[in-house]
mmCIF file of C-alpha atoms in Angstrom:
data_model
loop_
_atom_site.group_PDB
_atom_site.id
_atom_site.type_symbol
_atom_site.label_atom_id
_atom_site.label_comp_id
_atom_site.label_asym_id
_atom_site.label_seq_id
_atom_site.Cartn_x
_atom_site.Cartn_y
_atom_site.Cartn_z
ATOM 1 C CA UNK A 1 10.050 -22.084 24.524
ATOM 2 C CA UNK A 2 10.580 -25.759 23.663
ATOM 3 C CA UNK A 3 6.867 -25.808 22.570
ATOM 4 C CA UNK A 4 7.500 -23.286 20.243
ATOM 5 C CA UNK A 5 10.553 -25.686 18.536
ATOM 6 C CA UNK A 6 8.096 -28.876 18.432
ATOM 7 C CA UNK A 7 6.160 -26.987 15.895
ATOM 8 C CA UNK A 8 8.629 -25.986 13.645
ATOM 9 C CA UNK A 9 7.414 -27.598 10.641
ATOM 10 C CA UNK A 10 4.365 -24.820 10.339
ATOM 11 C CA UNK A 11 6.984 -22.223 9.776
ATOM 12 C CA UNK A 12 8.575 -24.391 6.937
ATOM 13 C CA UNK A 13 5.108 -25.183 5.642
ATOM 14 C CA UNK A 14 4.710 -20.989 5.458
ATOM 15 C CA UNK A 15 8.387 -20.259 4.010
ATOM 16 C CA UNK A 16 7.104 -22.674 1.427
ATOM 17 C CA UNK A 17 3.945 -21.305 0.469
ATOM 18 C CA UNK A 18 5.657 -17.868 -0.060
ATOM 19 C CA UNK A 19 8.033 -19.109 -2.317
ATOM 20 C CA UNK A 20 5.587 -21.317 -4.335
ATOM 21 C CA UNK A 21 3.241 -17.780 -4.559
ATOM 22 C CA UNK A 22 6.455 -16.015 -5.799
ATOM 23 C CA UNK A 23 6.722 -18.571 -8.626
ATOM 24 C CA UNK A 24 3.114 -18.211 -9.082
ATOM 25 C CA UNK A 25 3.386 -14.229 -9.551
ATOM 26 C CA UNK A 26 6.426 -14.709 -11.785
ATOM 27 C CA UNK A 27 4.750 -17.231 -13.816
ATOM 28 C CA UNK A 28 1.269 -15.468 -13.925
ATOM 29 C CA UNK A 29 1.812 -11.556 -13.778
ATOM 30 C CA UNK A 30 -2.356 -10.843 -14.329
ATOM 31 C CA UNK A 31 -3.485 -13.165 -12.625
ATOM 32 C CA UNK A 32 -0.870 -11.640 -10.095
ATOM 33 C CA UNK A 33 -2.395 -8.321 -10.546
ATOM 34 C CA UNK A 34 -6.227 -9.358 -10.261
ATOM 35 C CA UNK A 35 -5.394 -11.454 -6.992
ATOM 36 C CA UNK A 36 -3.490 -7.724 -6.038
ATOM 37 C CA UNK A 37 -6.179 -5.679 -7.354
ATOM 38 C CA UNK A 38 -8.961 -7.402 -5.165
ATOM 39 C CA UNK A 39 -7.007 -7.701 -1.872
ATOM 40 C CA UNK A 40 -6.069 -3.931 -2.032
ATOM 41 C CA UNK A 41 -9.497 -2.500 -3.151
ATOM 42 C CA UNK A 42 -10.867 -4.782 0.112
ATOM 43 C CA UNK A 43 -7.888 -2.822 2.211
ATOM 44 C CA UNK A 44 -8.948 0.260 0.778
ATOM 45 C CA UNK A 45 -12.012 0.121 1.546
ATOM 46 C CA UNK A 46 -12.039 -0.830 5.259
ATOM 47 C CA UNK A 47 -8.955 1.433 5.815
ATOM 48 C CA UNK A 48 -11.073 4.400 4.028
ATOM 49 C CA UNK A 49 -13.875 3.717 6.305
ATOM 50 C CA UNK A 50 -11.939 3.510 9.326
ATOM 51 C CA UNK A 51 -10.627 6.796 8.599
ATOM 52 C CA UNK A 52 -13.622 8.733 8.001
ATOM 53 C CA UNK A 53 -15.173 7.728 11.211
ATOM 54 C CA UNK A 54 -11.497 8.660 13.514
ATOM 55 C CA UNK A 55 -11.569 11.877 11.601
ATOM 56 C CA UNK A 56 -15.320 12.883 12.929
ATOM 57 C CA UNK A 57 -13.572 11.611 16.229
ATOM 58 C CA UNK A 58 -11.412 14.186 16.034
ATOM 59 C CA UNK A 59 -12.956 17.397 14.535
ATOM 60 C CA UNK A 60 -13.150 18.875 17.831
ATOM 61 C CA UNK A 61 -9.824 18.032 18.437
ATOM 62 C CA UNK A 62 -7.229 18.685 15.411
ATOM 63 C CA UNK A 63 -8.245 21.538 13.136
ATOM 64 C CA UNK A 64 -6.775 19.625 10.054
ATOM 65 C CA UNK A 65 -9.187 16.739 10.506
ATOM 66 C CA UNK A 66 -10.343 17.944 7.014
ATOM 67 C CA UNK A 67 -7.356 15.944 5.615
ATOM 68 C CA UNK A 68 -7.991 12.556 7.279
ATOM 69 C CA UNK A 69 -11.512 12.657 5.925
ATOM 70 C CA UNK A 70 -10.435 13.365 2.524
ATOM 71 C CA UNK A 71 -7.915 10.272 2.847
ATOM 72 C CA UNK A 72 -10.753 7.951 3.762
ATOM 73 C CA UNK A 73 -12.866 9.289 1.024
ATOM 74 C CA UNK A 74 -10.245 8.749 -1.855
ATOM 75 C CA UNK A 75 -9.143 4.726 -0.186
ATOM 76 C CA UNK A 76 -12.788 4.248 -0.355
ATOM 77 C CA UNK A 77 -13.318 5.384 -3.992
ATOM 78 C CA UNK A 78 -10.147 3.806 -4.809
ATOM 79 C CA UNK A 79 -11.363 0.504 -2.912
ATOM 80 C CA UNK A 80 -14.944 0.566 -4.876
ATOM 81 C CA UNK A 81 -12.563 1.398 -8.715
ATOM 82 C CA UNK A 82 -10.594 -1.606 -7.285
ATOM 83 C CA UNK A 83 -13.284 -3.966 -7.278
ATOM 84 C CA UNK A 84 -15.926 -3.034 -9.694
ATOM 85 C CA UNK A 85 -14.382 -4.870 -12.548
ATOM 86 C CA UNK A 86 -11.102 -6.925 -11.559
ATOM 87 C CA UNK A 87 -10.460 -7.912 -14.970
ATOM 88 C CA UNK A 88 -10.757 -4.538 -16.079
ATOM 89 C CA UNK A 89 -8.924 -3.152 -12.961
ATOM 90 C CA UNK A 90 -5.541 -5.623 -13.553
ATOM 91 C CA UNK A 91 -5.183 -3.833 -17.101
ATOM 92 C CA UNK A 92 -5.602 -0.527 -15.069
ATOM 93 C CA UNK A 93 -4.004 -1.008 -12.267
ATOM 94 C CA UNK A 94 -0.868 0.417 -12.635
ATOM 95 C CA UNK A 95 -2.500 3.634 -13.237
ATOM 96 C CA UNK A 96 -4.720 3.731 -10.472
ATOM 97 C CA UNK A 97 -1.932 3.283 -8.070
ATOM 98 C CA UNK A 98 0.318 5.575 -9.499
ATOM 99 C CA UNK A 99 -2.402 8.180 -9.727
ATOM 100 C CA UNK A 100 -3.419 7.267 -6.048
ATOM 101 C CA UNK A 101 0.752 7.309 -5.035
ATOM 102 C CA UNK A 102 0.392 11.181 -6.761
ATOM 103 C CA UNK A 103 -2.765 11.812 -4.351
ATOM 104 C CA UNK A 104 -1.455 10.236 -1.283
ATOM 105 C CA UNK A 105 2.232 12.150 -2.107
ATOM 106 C CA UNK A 106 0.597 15.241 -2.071
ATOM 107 C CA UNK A 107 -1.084 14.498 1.327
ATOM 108 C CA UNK A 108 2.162 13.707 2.599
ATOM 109 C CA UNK A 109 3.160 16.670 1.302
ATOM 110 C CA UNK A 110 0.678 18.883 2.841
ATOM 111 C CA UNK A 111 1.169 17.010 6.203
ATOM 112 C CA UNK A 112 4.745 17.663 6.471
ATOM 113 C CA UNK A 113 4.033 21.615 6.743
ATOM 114 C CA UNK A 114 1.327 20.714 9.821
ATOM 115 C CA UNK A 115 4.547 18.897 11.104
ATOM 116 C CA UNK A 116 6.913 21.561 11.211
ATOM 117 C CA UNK A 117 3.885 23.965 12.506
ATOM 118 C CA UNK A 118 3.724 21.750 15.458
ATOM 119 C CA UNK A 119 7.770 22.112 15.878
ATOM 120 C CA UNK A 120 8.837 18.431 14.668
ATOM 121 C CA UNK A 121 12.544 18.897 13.638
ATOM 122 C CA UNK A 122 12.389 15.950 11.066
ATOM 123 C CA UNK A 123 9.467 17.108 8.894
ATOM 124 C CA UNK A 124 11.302 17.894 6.209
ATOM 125 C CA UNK A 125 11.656 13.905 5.767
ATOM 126 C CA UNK A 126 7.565 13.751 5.502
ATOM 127 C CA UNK A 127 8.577 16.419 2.916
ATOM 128 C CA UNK A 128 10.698 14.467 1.090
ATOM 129 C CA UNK A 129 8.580 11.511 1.358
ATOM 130 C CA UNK A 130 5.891 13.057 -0.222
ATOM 131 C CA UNK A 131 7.784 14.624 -2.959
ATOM 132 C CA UNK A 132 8.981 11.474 -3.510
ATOM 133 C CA UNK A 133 5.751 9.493 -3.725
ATOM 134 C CA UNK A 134 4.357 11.804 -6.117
ATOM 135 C CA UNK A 135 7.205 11.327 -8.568
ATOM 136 C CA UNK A 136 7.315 7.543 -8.218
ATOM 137 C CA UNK A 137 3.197 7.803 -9.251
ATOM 138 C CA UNK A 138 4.044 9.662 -12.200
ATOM 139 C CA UNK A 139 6.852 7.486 -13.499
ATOM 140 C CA UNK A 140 4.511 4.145 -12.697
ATOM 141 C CA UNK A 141 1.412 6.425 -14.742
ATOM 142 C CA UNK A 142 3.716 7.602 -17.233
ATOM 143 C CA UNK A 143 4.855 3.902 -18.667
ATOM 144 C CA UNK A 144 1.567 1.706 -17.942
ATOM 145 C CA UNK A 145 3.542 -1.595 -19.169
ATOM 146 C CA UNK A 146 6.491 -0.583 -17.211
ATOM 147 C CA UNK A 147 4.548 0.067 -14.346
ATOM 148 C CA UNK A 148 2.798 -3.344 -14.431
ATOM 149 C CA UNK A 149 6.086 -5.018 -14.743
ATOM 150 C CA UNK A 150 7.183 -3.054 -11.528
ATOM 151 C CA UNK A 151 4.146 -4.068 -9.602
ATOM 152 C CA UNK A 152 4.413 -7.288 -10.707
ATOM 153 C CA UNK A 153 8.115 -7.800 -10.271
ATOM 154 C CA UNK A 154 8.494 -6.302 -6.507
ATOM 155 C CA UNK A 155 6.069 -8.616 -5.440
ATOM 156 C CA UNK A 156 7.168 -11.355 -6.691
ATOM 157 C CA UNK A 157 10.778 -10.150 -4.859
ATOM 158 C CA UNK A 158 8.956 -9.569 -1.548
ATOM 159 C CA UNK A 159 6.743 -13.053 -1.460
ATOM 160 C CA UNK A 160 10.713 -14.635 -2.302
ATOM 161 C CA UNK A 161 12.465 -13.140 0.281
ATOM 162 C CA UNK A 162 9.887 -13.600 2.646
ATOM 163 C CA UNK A 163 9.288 -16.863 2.118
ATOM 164 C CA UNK A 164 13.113 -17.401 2.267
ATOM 165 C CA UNK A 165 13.617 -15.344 5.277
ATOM 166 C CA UNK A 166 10.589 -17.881 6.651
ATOM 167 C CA UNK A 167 12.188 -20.854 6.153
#
């Protein structure tokens, strides 16, 4: 344990770096949203892939497999959208992830009647969840500008706090 305290200055270094990222977001929302663009469509697309392969794992297995393969299919188109131009993609963005929130909401939604099929007693949060995603896509697709501002502002927040909660 005392090991852990003799290094203590790395975890000030990273507190640090979040907060100067925060101020870098605040100060430069597109470049923000390019540098967010990229490192989601990359996440996208090895999530997507990932998927597709567990859900031919589990064909034989789960008779909704369908859906998990559909999943991987739209993070990997969503991941190749993502990256194809991110100049383009940062003026975009916001719709692209509210119109992936709407897909991915409705997913949720579908997923919360295989839930109460199999007898969970809280699927009617996955319900709600999904509902709920679907509405926040529309209101981010609905007001592009606002929707940037959103983006931009929450992580901006997040990087903050984190780095805060770091140090």
């Amino acid at each position: 344990m005392k090991n852990k305290f003799n290094h203590w200055w790395l975890t000030l270094i990273k507190g640090i770096i979040l907060i100067l990222l925060a101020f870098f977001v605040f100060r430069h929302p597109i470049g923000a949203l390019v540098g967010l663009a990229v490192y989601i469509g990359v996440s996208l697309l090895i999530t997507g892939i990932l998927l597709i392969i567990s859900s031919f794992s589990l064909r034989k297995v789960d008779d909704n497999w369908g859906w998990q393969l559909a999943e991987g299919i739209m993070d990997v188109l969503f991941g190749f959208v993502l990256l194809s131009n991110p100049g383009i993609t940062a003026a975009i963005f916001p719709f692209v992830v509210g119109f992936w929130m709407m897909i991915y909401g409705v997913m949720i939604f579908a997923g919360s009647f295989k839930a109460k099929k199999e007898g969970d007693d809280n699927w009617w949060l996955t319900l709600f969840g999904g509902i709920l995603t679907v509405l926040l896509g529309y209101f981010i697709t609905a007001n592009m500008l606002a929707g940037a501002v959103a983006i931009t502002i929450w992580l901006g927040i997040g990087l903050l706090v984190a780095g805060i909660v770091t140090i």
